[in-house]
CSV table of C-alpha atoms in Angstrom, one decimal:
chain,number,residue,atom,x,y,z
P,440,MET,CA,6.8,7.6,-24.2
P,441,ILE,CA,6.5,3.9,-23.2
P,442,GLU,CA,7.1,1.2,-25.8
P,443,PHE,CA,4.9,-1.9,-25.3
P,444,GLU,CA,6.3,-5.2,-26.3
P,445,ARG,CA,4.3,-8.4,-26.0
P,446,LEU,CA,2.2,-7.4,-23.0
P,447,PRO,CA,0.2,-10.4,-21.9
P,448,GLU,CA,-3.6,-10.5,-21.9
P,449,LEU,CA,-4.8,-10.3,-18.3
P,450,VAL,CA,-8.0,-11.5,-16.7
P,451,ASP,CA,-10.0,-8.8,-15.0
P,452,PRO,CA,-6.9,-7.1,-13.6
P,453,VAL,CA,-6.8,-4.8,-10.6
P,454,LEU,CA,-3.9,-2.5,-9.9
P,455,ILE,CA,-2.4,-2.2,-6.4
P,456,ALA,CA,0.2,0.6,-6.2
P,457,ALA,CA,2.5,2.1,-3.6
P,458,PHE,CA,5.4,4.6,-3.7
P,459,GLU,CA,8.4,5.0,-1.5
P,460,GLY,CA,9.0,8.5,-0.1
P,461,TRP,CA,6.6,11.1,1.3
P,462,ASN,CA,3.6,8.8,1.0
P,463,ASP,CA,5.2,5.9,2.8
P,464,ALA,CA,5.6,6.4,6.6
P,465,GLY,CA,7.3,3.5,8.2
P,466,GLU,CA,7.6,1.9,4.7
P,467,ALA,CA,4.2,0.4,5.5
P,468,SER,CA,2.6,0.8,2.0
P,469,SER,CA,5.7,-0.2,0.0
P,470,GLY,CA,6.0,-3.1,2.4
P,471,VAL,CA,2.7,-4.4,1.1
P,472,ILE,CA,3.9,-4.5,-2.5
P,473,ALA,CA,7.2,-6.0,-1.6
P,474,HIS,CA,5.4,-8.7,0.5
P,475,LEU,CA,2.9,-9.5,-2.3
P,476,GLU,CA,5.6,-9.5,-5.0
P,477,SER,CA,7.5,-12.2,-3.1
P,478,ALA,CA,4.5,-14.2,-1.9
P,479,TRP,CA,2.8,-14.3,-5.3
P,480,LYS,CA,6.1,-14.6,-7.3
P,481,ALA,CA,5.2,-11.6,-9.5
P,482,GLU,CA,6.7,-11.3,-13.0
P,483,PRO,CA,7.9,-8.0,-14.5
P,484,LEU,CA,5.7,-6.4,-17.1
P,485,VAL,CA,7.1,-2.9,-17.8
P,486,GLU,CA,9.1,-0.1,-16.2
P,487,LEU,CA,9.2,3.6,-16.8
P,488,ASP,CA,12.3,5.4,-18.1
P,489,PRO,CA,13.9,6.8,-15.0
P,490,ASP,CA,15.5,9.7,-17.0
P,491,ASP,CA,12.0,11.2,-17.5
P,492,TYR,CA,11.0,11.5,-13.9
P,493,TYR,CA,13.9,11.3,-11.4
P,494,ASP,CA,16.6,13.7,-10.3
P,495,PHE,CA,19.5,11.3,-9.7
P,496,GLN,CA,21.2,13.7,-7.3
P,497,VAL,CA,18.1,13.5,-5.1
P,498,THR,CA,17.1,9.9,-5.7
P,499,ARG,CA,20.5,8.2,-6.4
P,500,PRO,CA,21.0,5.0,-8.3
P,501,VAL,CA,22.4,2.0,-6.3
P,502,VAL,CA,25.4,-0.1,-7.0
P,503,GLU,CA,25.0,-3.9,-6.5
P,504,MET,CA,27.6,-6.6,-6.6
P,505,GLY,CA,26.9,-9.7,-8.6
P,506,ASP,CA,28.9,-12.8,-8.9
P,507,GLY,CA,32.7,-12.3,-8.6
P,508,LEU,CA,33.7,-8.7,-9.4
P,509,THR,CA,30.7,-7.9,-11.5
P,510,ARG,CA,28.8,-4.7,-10.5
P,511,SER,CA,25.5,-3.4,-11.8
P,512,ILE,CA,23.6,-0.1,-11.4
P,513,ILE,CA,20.0,-0.2,-10.2
P,514,TRP,CA,18.3,2.9,-11.4
P,515,PRO,CA,15.4,4.4,-9.4
P,516,THR,CA,12.2,4.0,-11.3
P,517,THR,CA,8.6,2.7,-11.2
P,518,ARG,CA,7.9,-0.9,-12.2
P,519,LEU,CA,4.7,-2.8,-12.9
P,520,LEU,CA,4.5,-6.6,-12.3
P,521,ARG,CA,1.9,-9.3,-12.9
P,522,ALA,CA,0.7,-11.7,-10.3
P,523,ARG,CA,-2.0,-14.4,-10.2
P,524,PRO,CA,-3.1,-15.1,-6.6
P,525,PRO,CA,-3.6,-18.8,-5.9
P,526,GLY,CA,-7.2,-19.8,-6.3
P,527,VAL,CA,-8.3,-16.5,-7.8
P,528,GLU,CA,-9.6,-16.1,-11.3
P,529,ARG,CA,-8.2,-12.7,-11.9
P,530,ASP,CA,-4.8,-11.0,-12.3
P,531,VAL,CA,-3.3,-8.4,-10.0
P,532,VAL,CA,-0.9,-5.7,-11.4
P,533,LEU,CA,1.5,-4.6,-8.7
P,534,LEU,CA,3.1,-1.1,-9.0
P,535,ARG,CA,6.2,-0.6,-7.0
P,536,GLY,CA,7.7,2.9,-7.4
P,537,ILE,CA,9.5,5.8,-6.0
P,538,GLU,CA,7.7,9.1,-5.8
P,539,PRO,CA,9.0,11.0,-8.9
P,540,ASN,CA,11.0,14.2,-8.6
P,541,MET,CA,9.5,16.0,-11.6
P,542,ARG,CA,6.8,16.0,-14.3
P,543,TRP,CA,4.1,14.4,-12.2
P,544,ARG,CA,1.3,14.9,-14.8
P,545,SER,CA,3.3,13.1,-17.5
P,546,PHE,CA,4.2,10.4,-15.0
P,547,CYS,CA,0.5,9.8,-14.2
P,548,ALA,CA,-0.4,9.8,-17.9
P,549,ASP,CA,2.2,7.1,-18.5
P,550,ILE,CA,0.8,4.9,-15.7
P,551,ILE,CA,-2.7,5.3,-17.0
P,552,GLU,CA,-1.6,4.4,-20.5
P,553,VAL,CA,-0.1,1.2,-19.3
P,554,CYS,CA,-3.2,0.4,-17.3
P,555,ARG,CA,-5.4,0.9,-20.3
P,556,GLU,CA,-3.2,-1.4,-22.3
P,557,LEU,CA,-3.5,-4.0,-19.6
P,558,GLY,CA,-7.2,-3.6,-19.2
P,559,VAL,CA,-7.1,-2.3,-15.6
P,560,GLU,CA,-10.4,-0.7,-14.6
P,561,LEU,CA,-9.9,-0.4,-10.8
P,562,ALA,CA,-6.8,0.9,-9.0
P,563,VAL,CA,-6.1,0.7,-5.3
P,564,MET,CA,-3.4,3.2,-4.1
P,565,LEU,CA,-1.7,2.5,-0.8
P,566,GLY,CA,-0.2,5.1,1.5
P,567,ALA,CA,0.9,5.6,5.1
P,568,LEU,CA,1.0,8.8,7.1
P,569,LEU,CA,2.3,9.9,10.5
P,570,ASN,CA,-0.4,10.4,13.0
P,571,ASP,CA,-1.0,10.5,16.8
P,572,SER,CA,-2.4,7.0,16.9
P,573,PRO,CA,-1.2,4.9,19.8
P,574,HIS,CA,0.8,1.8,18.7
P,575,THR,CA,-1.2,-0.4,21.1
P,576,ARG,CA,-4.5,0.0,19.3
P,577,PRO,CA,-5.6,-1.3,15.9
P,578,VAL,CA,-4.1,0.7,13.0
P,579,PRO,CA,-6.6,3.2,11.6
P,580,ILE,CA,-7.1,2.9,7.8
P,581,LEU,CA,-8.7,5.8,6.1
P,582,GLY,CA,-9.5,6.1,2.4
P,583,SER,CA,-10.9,8.1,-0.5
P,584,ALA,CA,-12.4,7.3,-3.8
P,585,THR,CA,-12.8,8.9,-7.2
P,586,ASP,CA,-16.6,9.2,-6.6
P,587,GLU,CA,-19.2,8.9,-3.8
P,588,ASN,CA,-20.8,5.8,-5.3
P,589,LEU,CA,-17.5,3.9,-5.3
P,590,ALA,CA,-16.8,5.0,-1.8
P,591,ARG,CA,-20.2,3.7,-0.6
P,592,SER,CA,-19.8,0.4,-2.5
P,593,THR,CA,-16.3,-0.2,-1.0
P,594,HIS,CA,-17.4,0.8,2.5
P,595,LEU,CA,-14.5,3.3,2.8
P,596,GLU,CA,-14.1,5.4,5.9
P,597,LEU,CA,-13.4,8.6,4.1
P,598,SER,CA,-10.5,11.0,4.9
P,599,ARG,CA,-11.3,14.7,5.4
P,600,TYR,CA,-7.6,15.7,4.9
P,601,GLU,CA,-6.8,19.0,3.2
P,602,GLY,CA,-3.3,20.1,2.5
P,603,PRO,CA,-0.1,19.1,0.6
P,604,THR,CA,-0.4,15.9,-1.3
P,605,GLY,CA,1.9,13.3,-2.8
P,606,ILE,CA,2.0,11.2,-5.9
P,607,VAL,CA,-0.7,8.9,-4.5
P,608,GLY,CA,-3.3,11.7,-4.3
P,609,VAL,CA,-2.3,13.0,-7.7
P,610,LEU,CA,-2.4,9.6,-9.4
P,611,GLN,CA,-5.8,8.8,-7.9
P,612,GLN,CA,-7.2,12.1,-9.2
P,613,SER,CA,-5.7,11.4,-12.6
P,614,PHE,CA,-7.4,8.0,-12.7
P,615,GLY,CA,-10.8,9.6,-12.0
P,616,GLU,CA,-10.3,12.2,-14.7
P,617,ALA,CA,-9.5,9.4,-17.1
P,618,GLY,CA,-12.8,7.6,-16.3
P,619,LEU,CA,-11.2,4.8,-14.3
P,620,ASP,CA,-12.2,3.8,-10.7
P,621,ALA,CA,-9.5,4.4,-8.0
P,622,VAL,CA,-9.5,4.2,-4.3
P,623,SER,CA,-6.7,4.9,-1.8
P,624,LEU,CA,-6.1,3.3,1.6
P,625,TRP,CA,-4.0,5.1,4.1
P,626,ALA,CA,-2.5,3.6,7.3
P,627,SER,CA,-1.9,5.8,10.3
P,628,VAL,CA,1.6,5.3,11.7
P,629,PRO,CA,2.5,6.5,15.2
P,630,HIS,CA,4.7,9.6,14.8
P,631,TYR,CA,6.7,8.7,17.9
P,632,VAL,CA,7.9,5.4,16.3
P,633,ALA,CA,8.2,6.3,12.6
P,634,GLN,CA,11.3,4.2,11.9
P,635,PRO,CA,10.8,1.5,9.3
P,636,PRO,CA,9.7,-1.2,9.0
P,637,ASN,CA,6.2,-1.1,10.6
P,638,PRO,CA,4.8,-4.7,10.1
P,639,LYS,CA,1.6,-3.8,12.1
P,640,ALA,CA,0.7,-1.1,9.6
P,641,THR,CA,1.6,-3.3,6.6
P,642,LEU,CA,-0.6,-6.1,8.0
P,643,ALA,CA,-3.5,-3.7,8.5
P,644,LEU,CA,-3.3,-2.5,4.9
P,645,LEU,CA,-3.2,-6.1,3.7
P,646,ARG,CA,-6.3,-7.0,5.7
P,647,ARG,CA,-8.2,-4.0,4.4
P,648,LEU,CA,-7.1,-4.9,0.8
P,649,GLU,CA,-8.5,-8.4,1.4
P,650,ASP,CA,-11.9,-6.9,2.5
P,651,LEU,CA,-11.9,-4.4,-0.4
P,652,LEU,CA,-11.0,-6.8,-3.3
P,653,GLU,CA,-12.2,-10.1,-1.8
P,654,ILE,CA,-8.9,-11.6,-2.7
P,655,PRO,CA,-7.2,-13.7,0.0
P,656,MET,CA,-4.0,-12.0,1.0
P,657,PRO,CA,-1.0,-14.1,2.0
P,658,LEU,CA,0.0,-12.9,5.5
P,659,GLY,CA,3.0,-15.1,6.0
P,660,GLU,CA,4.8,-14.2,9.3
P,661,LEU,CA,3.4,-10.7,9.5
P,662,ASP,CA,1.1,-11.5,12.4
P,663,GLU,CA,4.2,-12.6,14.5
P,664,GLU,CA,6.3,-9.7,13.2
P,665,ALA,CA,3.5,-7.2,14.1
P,666,ARG,CA,3.3,-8.6,17.7
P,667,ALA,CA,7.0,-8.5,18.1
P,668,TRP,CA,7.1,-4.9,16.8
P,669,GLU,CA,4.4,-3.9,19.3
P,670,ASN,CA,6.2,-5.6,22.2
P,671,GLY,CA,9.4,-3.9,21.2
P,672,VAL,CA,7.8,-0.5,21.2
P,673,ASP,CA,6.1,-1.3,24.6
P,674,GLU,CA,9.6,-2.1,26.0
P,675,LEU,CA,11.1,1.1,24.7
P,676,ALA,CA,8.2,3.2,26.0
P,677,SER,CA,8.4,1.6,29.5
P,678,GLN,CA,12.0,2.9,29.7
P,679,ASP,CA,10.9,6.5,29.4
P,680,SER,CA,8.3,7.8,31.7
P,681,GLU,CA,7.4,10.8,29.5
P,682,VAL,CA,6.8,8.5,26.5
P,683,ALA,CA,4.8,6.1,28.5
P,684,GLU,CA,2.6,8.8,29.8
P,685,TYR,CA,2.1,10.2,26.3
P,686,VAL,CA,1.1,6.8,25.0
P,687,LYS,CA,-1.4,6.4,27.8
P,688,GLU,CA,-2.9,9.8,27.0
P,689,LEU,CA,-3.2,8.8,23.3
P,690,GLU,CA,-4.9,5.5,24.3
P,691,GLU,CA,-7.4,7.3,26.5
P,692,ARG,CA,-8.2,9.8,23.8
P,693,LYS,CA,-8.5,7.0,21.2
P,694,ASP,CA,-10.8,4.9,23.4
P,695,ALA,CA,-13.0,7.9,24.2
P,696,ALA,CA,-13.4,8.7,20.6
P,697,GLU,CA,-14.3,5.2,19.5
P,698,LEU,CA,-18.0,4.6,18.8
P,699,PRO,CA,-19.6,1.5,20.2
P,700,GLU,CA,-20.5,0.2,16.7
P,701,ALA,CA,-16.8,0.5,15.6
P,702,SER,CA,-16.0,-2.7,17.7
P,703,GLY,CA,-19.0,-4.5,16.2
P,704,ASP,CA,-17.9,-3.5,12.6
P,705,ALA,CA,-14.4,-4.8,13.3
P,706,ILE,CA,-15.7,-8.1,14.7
P,707,ALA,CA,-18.0,-8.5,11.7
P,708,ALA,CA,-15.2,-7.8,9.2
P,709,GLU,CA,-12.9,-10.3,10.9
P,710,PHE,CA,-15.6,-13.0,10.9
P,711,GLU,CA,-16.3,-12.4,7.1
P,712,ARG,CA,-12.5,-12.7,6.5
P,713,TYR,CA,-12.4,-15.9,8.4
P,714,LEU,CA,-15.3,-17.4,6.4
P,715,ARG,CA,-13.6,-16.4,3.1
P,716,ARG,CA,-10.4,-18.1,4.2
P,717,ARG,CA,-12.3,-21.2,5.4
P,718,ASP,CA,-14.2,-21.6,2.2
P,719,ARG,CA,-11.0,-21.2,0.2
P,720,ASP,CA,-9.2,-23.8,2.3
P,721,THR,CA,-12.2,-26.2,1.9
P,722,ASP,CA,-12.3,-25.8,-1.9
P,723,SER,CA,-8.6,-26.5,-2.2
């Protein structure tokens, strides 16, 4: 049971959520929350009791050193924070968590209870999965929604995945059953370079979030970091002929599968993004 104390009144809040673990290839989705938390100087709202949902022998607490000889224990849990993006007349609730080890249905019920208290009516879940996408091409972003009308209105390219799911899928389903709108966005991370971080996938998720929510996303140095990451992978691949040949094969397969209108859609989306940023800069 969560005890609410002096929760603030929020303005038209939207939830953006990501979880470390199975749902977070290359730490791309949790990287979005970490980036926004820092850029928007998010303030803590509430956190779940870790005793209810985590096995500390699987997800261990961490010792941190403070000033002098003071030590503290950081317990694995899920936290919700409040942010107000500059120039935007609505609040954003950031959920930064670790996939729970047990009692997922109770966990989802707690998250939904907090969201109802805060007035959240739309949730965006972020995830990242390993795929056979070449690192040299734009990061594919697939999605799903709690109903077809929401999917159409948000222009989601729907995933047809069937199989084991993580807390992102379960939480999205729980939101739908509770009568709240929820969508998920999944970045495809190349399986041959799965080590975190993956700034290119994080950047792709941020840009898709901006399109979806029409909230300008602070990109900071992610553009430069993404280019440096791709150049680094290029260099590593060039040192192994088998890897280089495999990447070339993936590129050819990807290019052959692309529809002509896909490039047009990407250009249109980038132009709309540019116009929103230009208008925002003019107003400020």
